[in-house]
Tab-separated table of C-alpha atoms and ligand atoms in Angstrom:
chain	number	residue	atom	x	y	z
Z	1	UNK	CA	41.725	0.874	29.329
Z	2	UNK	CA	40.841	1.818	25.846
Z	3	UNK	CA	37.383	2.704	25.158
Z	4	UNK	CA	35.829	1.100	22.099
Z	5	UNK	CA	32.694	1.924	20.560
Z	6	UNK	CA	30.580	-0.165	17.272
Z	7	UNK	CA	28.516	2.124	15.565
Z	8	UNK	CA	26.602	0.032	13.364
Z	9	UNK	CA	24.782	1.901	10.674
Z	10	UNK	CA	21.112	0.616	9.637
Z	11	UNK	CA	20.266	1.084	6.010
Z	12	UNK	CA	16.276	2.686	6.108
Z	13	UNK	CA	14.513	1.248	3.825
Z	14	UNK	CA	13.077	4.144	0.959
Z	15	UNK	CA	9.271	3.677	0.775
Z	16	UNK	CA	7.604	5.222	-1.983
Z	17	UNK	CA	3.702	5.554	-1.717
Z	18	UNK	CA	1.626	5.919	-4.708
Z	19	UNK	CA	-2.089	7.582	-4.271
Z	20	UNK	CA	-4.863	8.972	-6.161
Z	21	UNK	CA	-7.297	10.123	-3.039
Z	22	UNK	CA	-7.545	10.979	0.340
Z	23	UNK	CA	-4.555	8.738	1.605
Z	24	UNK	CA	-6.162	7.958	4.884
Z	25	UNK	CA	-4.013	4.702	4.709
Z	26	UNK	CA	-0.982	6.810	3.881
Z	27	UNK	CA	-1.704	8.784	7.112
Z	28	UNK	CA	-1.217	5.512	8.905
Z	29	UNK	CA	2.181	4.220	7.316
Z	30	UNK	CA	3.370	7.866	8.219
Z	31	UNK	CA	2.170	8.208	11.920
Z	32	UNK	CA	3.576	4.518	12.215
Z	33	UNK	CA	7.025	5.512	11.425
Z	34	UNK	CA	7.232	8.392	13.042
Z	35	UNK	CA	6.211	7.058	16.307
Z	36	UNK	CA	9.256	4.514	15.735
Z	37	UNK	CA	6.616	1.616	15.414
Z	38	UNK	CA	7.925	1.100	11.975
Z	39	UNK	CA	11.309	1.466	12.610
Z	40	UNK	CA	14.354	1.631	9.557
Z	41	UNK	CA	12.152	2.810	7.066
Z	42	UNK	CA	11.538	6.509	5.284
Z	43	UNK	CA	8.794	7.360	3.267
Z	44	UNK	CA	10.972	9.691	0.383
Z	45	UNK	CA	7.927	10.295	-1.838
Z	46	UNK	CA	4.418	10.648	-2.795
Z	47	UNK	CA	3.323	9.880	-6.073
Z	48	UNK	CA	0.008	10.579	-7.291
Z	49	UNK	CA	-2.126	10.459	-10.484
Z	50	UNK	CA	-5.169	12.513	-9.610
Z	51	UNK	CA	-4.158	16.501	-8.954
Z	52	UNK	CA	-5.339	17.757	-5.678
Z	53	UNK	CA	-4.925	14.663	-4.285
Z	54	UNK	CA	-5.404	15.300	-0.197
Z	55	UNK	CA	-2.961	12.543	0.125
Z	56	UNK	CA	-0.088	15.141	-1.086
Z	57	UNK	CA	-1.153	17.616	1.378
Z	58	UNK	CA	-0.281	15.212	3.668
Z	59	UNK	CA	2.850	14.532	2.475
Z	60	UNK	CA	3.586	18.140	2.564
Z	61	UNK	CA	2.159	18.500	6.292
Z	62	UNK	CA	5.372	16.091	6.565
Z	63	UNK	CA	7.758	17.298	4.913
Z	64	UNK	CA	8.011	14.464	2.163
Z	65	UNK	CA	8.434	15.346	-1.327
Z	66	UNK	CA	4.995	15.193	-3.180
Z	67	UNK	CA	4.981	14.306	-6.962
Z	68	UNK	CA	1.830	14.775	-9.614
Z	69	UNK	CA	2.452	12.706	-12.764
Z	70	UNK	CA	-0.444	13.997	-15.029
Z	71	UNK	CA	-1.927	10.472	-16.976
Z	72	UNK	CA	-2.671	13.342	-19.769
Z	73	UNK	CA	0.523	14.096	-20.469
Z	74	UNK	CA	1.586	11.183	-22.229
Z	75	UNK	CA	0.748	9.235	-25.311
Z	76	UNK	CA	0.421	5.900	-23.735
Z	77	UNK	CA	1.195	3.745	-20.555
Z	78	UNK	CA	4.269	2.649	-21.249
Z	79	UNK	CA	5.554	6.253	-21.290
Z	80	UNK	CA	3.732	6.661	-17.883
Z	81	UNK	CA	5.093	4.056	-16.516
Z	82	UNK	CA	8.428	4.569	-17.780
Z	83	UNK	CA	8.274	8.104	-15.876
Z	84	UNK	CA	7.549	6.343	-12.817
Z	85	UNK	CA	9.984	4.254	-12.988
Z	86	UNK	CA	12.941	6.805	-13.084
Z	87	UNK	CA	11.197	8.855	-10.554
Z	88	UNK	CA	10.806	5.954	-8.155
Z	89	UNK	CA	14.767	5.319	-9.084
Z	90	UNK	CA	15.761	8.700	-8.705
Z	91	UNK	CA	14.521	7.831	-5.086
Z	92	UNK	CA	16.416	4.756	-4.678
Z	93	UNK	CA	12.938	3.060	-4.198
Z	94	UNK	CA	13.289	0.141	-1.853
Z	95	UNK	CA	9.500	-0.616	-1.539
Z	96	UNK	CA	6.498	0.750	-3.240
Z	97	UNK	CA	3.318	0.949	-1.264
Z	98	UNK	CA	0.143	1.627	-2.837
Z	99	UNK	CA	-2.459	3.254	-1.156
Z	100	UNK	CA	-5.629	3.662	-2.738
Z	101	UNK	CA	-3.690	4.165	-6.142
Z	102	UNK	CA	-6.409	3.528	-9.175
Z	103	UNK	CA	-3.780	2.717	-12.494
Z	104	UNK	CA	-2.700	-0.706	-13.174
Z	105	UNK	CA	0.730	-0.975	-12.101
Z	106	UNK	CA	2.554	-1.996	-15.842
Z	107	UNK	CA	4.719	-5.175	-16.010
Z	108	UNK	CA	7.916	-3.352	-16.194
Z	109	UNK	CA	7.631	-1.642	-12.647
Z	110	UNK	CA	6.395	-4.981	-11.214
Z	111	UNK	CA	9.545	-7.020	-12.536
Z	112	UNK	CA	11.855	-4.121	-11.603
Z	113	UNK	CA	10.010	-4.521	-8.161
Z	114	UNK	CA	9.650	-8.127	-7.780
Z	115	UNK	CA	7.697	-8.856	-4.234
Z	116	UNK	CA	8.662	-5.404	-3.040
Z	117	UNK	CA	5.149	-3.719	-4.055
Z	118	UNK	CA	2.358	-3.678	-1.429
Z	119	UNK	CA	-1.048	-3.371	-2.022
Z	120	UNK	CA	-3.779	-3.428	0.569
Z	121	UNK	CA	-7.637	-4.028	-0.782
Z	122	UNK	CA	-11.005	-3.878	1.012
Z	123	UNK	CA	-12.381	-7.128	1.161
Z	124	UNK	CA	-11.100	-11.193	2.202
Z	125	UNK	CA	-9.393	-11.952	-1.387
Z	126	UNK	CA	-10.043	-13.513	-3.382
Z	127	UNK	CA	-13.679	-12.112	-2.942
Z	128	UNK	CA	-14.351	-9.072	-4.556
Z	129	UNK	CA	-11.546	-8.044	-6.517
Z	130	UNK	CA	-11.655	-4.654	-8.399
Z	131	UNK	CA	-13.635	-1.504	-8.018
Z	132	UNK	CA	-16.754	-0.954	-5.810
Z	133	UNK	CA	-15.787	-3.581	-3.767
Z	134	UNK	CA	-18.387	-2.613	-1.089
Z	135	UNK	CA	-21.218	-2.134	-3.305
Z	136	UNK	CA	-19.925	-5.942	-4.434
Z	137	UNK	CA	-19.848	-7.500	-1.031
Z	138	UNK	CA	-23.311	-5.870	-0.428
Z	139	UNK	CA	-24.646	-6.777	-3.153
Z	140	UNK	CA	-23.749	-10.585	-2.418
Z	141	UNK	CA	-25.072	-10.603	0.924
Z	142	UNK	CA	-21.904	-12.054	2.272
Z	143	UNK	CA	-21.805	-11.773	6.335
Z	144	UNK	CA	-18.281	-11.597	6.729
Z	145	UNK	CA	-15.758	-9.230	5.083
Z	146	UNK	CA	-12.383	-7.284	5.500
Z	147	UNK	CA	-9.645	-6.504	4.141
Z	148	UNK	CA	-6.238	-7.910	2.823
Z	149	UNK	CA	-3.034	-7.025	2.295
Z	150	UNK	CA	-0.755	-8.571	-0.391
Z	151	UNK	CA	2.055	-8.629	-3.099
Z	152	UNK	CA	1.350	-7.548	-6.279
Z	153	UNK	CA	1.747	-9.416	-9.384
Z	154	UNK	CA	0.387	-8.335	-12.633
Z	155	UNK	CA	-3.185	-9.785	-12.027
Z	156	UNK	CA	-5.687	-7.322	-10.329
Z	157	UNK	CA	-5.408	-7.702	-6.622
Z	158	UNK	CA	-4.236	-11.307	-7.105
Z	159	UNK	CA	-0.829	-11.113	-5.541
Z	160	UNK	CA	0.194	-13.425	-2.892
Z	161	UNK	CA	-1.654	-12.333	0.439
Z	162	UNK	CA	0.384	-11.118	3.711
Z	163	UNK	CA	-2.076	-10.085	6.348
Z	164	UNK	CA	-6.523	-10.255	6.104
Z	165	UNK	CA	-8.579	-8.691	8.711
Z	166	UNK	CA	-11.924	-9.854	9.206
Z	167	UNK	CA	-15.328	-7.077	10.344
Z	168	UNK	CA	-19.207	-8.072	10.476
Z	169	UNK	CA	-21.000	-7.289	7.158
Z	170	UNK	CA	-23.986	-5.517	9.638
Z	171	UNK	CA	-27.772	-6.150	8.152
Z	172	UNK	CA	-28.427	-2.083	7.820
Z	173	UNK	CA	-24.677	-1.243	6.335
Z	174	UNK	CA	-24.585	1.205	3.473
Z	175	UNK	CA	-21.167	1.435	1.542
Z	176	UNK	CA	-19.887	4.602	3.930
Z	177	UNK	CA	-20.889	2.229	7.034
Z	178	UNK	CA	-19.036	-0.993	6.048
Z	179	UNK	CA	-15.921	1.188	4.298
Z	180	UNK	CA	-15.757	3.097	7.597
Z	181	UNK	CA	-15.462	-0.355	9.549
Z	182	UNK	CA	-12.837	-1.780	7.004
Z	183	UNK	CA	-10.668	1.172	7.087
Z	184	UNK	CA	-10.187	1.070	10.653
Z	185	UNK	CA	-8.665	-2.716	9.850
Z	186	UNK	CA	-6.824	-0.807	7.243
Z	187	UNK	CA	-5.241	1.153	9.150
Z	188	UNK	CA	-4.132	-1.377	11.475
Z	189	UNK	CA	-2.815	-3.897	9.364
Z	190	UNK	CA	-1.711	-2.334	6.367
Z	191	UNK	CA	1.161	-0.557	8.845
Z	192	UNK	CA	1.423	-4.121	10.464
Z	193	UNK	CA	2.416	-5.453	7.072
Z	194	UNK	CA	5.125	-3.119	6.279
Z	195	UNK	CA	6.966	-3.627	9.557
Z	196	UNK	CA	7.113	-7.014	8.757
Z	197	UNK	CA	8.463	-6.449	5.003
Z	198	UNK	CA	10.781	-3.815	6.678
Z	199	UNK	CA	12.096	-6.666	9.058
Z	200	UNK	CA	12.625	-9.194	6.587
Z	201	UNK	CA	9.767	-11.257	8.049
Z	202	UNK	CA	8.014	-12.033	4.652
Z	203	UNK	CA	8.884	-14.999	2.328
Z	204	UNK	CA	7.464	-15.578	-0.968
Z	205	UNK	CA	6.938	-19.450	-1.568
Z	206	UNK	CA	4.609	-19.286	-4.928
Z	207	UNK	CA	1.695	-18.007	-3.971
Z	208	UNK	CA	2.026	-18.168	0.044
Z	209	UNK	CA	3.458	-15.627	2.278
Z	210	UNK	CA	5.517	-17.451	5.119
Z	211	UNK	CA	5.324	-14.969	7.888
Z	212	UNK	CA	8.062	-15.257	10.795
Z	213	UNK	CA	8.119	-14.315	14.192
X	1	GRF	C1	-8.930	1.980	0.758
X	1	GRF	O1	-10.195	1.490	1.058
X	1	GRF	C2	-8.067	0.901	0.168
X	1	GRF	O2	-8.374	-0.370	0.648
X	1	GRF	C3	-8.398	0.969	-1.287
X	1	GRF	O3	-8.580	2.327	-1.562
X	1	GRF	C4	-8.988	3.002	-0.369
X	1	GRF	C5	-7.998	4.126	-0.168
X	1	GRF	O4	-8.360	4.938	0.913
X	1	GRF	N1	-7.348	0.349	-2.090
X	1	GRF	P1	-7.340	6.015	1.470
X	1	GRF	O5	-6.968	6.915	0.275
X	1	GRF	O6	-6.147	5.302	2.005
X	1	GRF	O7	-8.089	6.775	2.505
């Protein structure tokens, strides 16, 4: 009887993740994969704008290349940006995750990366967009917020949405109370939403996300 075996080979999927801070969310995405929750998918690198980022100690912690791209060093965005993109090449990017990265991503990285760059933001978009979103949903005395996770486009955090998660705006929240009871959403969904992109469960119709089981 002849013995046959099918290896099939599964392509992972190269995430980069781009960061300027503390990459709690990063933390996440990486303890996601490597308990196999997010499964064909490898983060290859860390890219961030801001030196002594604790989000590329993590990466180190990992052992996944960590990359500082100094804003000074160049005369203008477009040379930025074009230095991003060959880096994010040069790691046969597949999907680029941001992660509490402050630039603008430029329009050439966003068509070069149509619908494969995730962004996740800290309130129900389209409320709040921008910085100091908490001090904004404070401020407006709203009694619901959350957070979202979506596509981006070239807008600011205007992208089509994939997953929102909803917390109680609490009467005596400060801006560390309400952040600390977003981020735990964060952290849930934000990995939530990459599984899905990894699985090819996300379609792009305009401006809606279909999602399937
Ligand atoms: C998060 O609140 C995220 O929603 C926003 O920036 C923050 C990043 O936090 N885009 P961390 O660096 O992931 O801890």
């Amino acid at each position: 009887m002849s013995n046959i075996t099918t290896t099939t080979t599964k392509t992972k999927t190269n995430i980069a993740v781009l960061v300027s801070g503390r990459g709690s969310n990063l933390q996440a995405i990486i303890d996601n994969i490597e308990s196999g929750n997010i499964e064909s998918a490898t983060i290859r690198v860390i890219i961030s704008d801001v030196t002594g980022a604790y989000a590329l100690e993590r990466a180190k912690k990992h052992g996944i290349d960590a990359v500082f791209i100094d804003p000074a060093g160049f005369e203008n965005k477009s040379g930025y940006d074009l230095k991003l993109l060959n880096i994010l090449a040069s790691y046969d990017t597949g999907l680029i995750v941001l992660a509490g990265y402050m630039r603008i991503i430029g329009k050439d990285i966003i068509s070069t990366y149509k619908n494969r760059i995730l962004n996740i933001h800290p309130t129900l978009l389209p409320s709040f967009k921008g910085l100091h979103s908490h001090k904004q949903t404070l401020d407006y005395g709203v009694k619901v917020s959350g957070c979202t996770v979506h596509f981006v486009d070239e807008g600011m955090d205007t992208g089509p949405i994939i997953l929102q998660s909803c917390v109680p705006v609490l009467e005596n929240d400060t801006e560390d109370s309400l952040s600390e009871r977003i981020l735990e959403q964060e952290h849930r969904i934000y990995p939530q939403a990459i599984k899905l992109f990894i699985e090819g469960k996300l379609k792009v119709e305009g401006r809606i996300v279909r999602v399937s089981k």
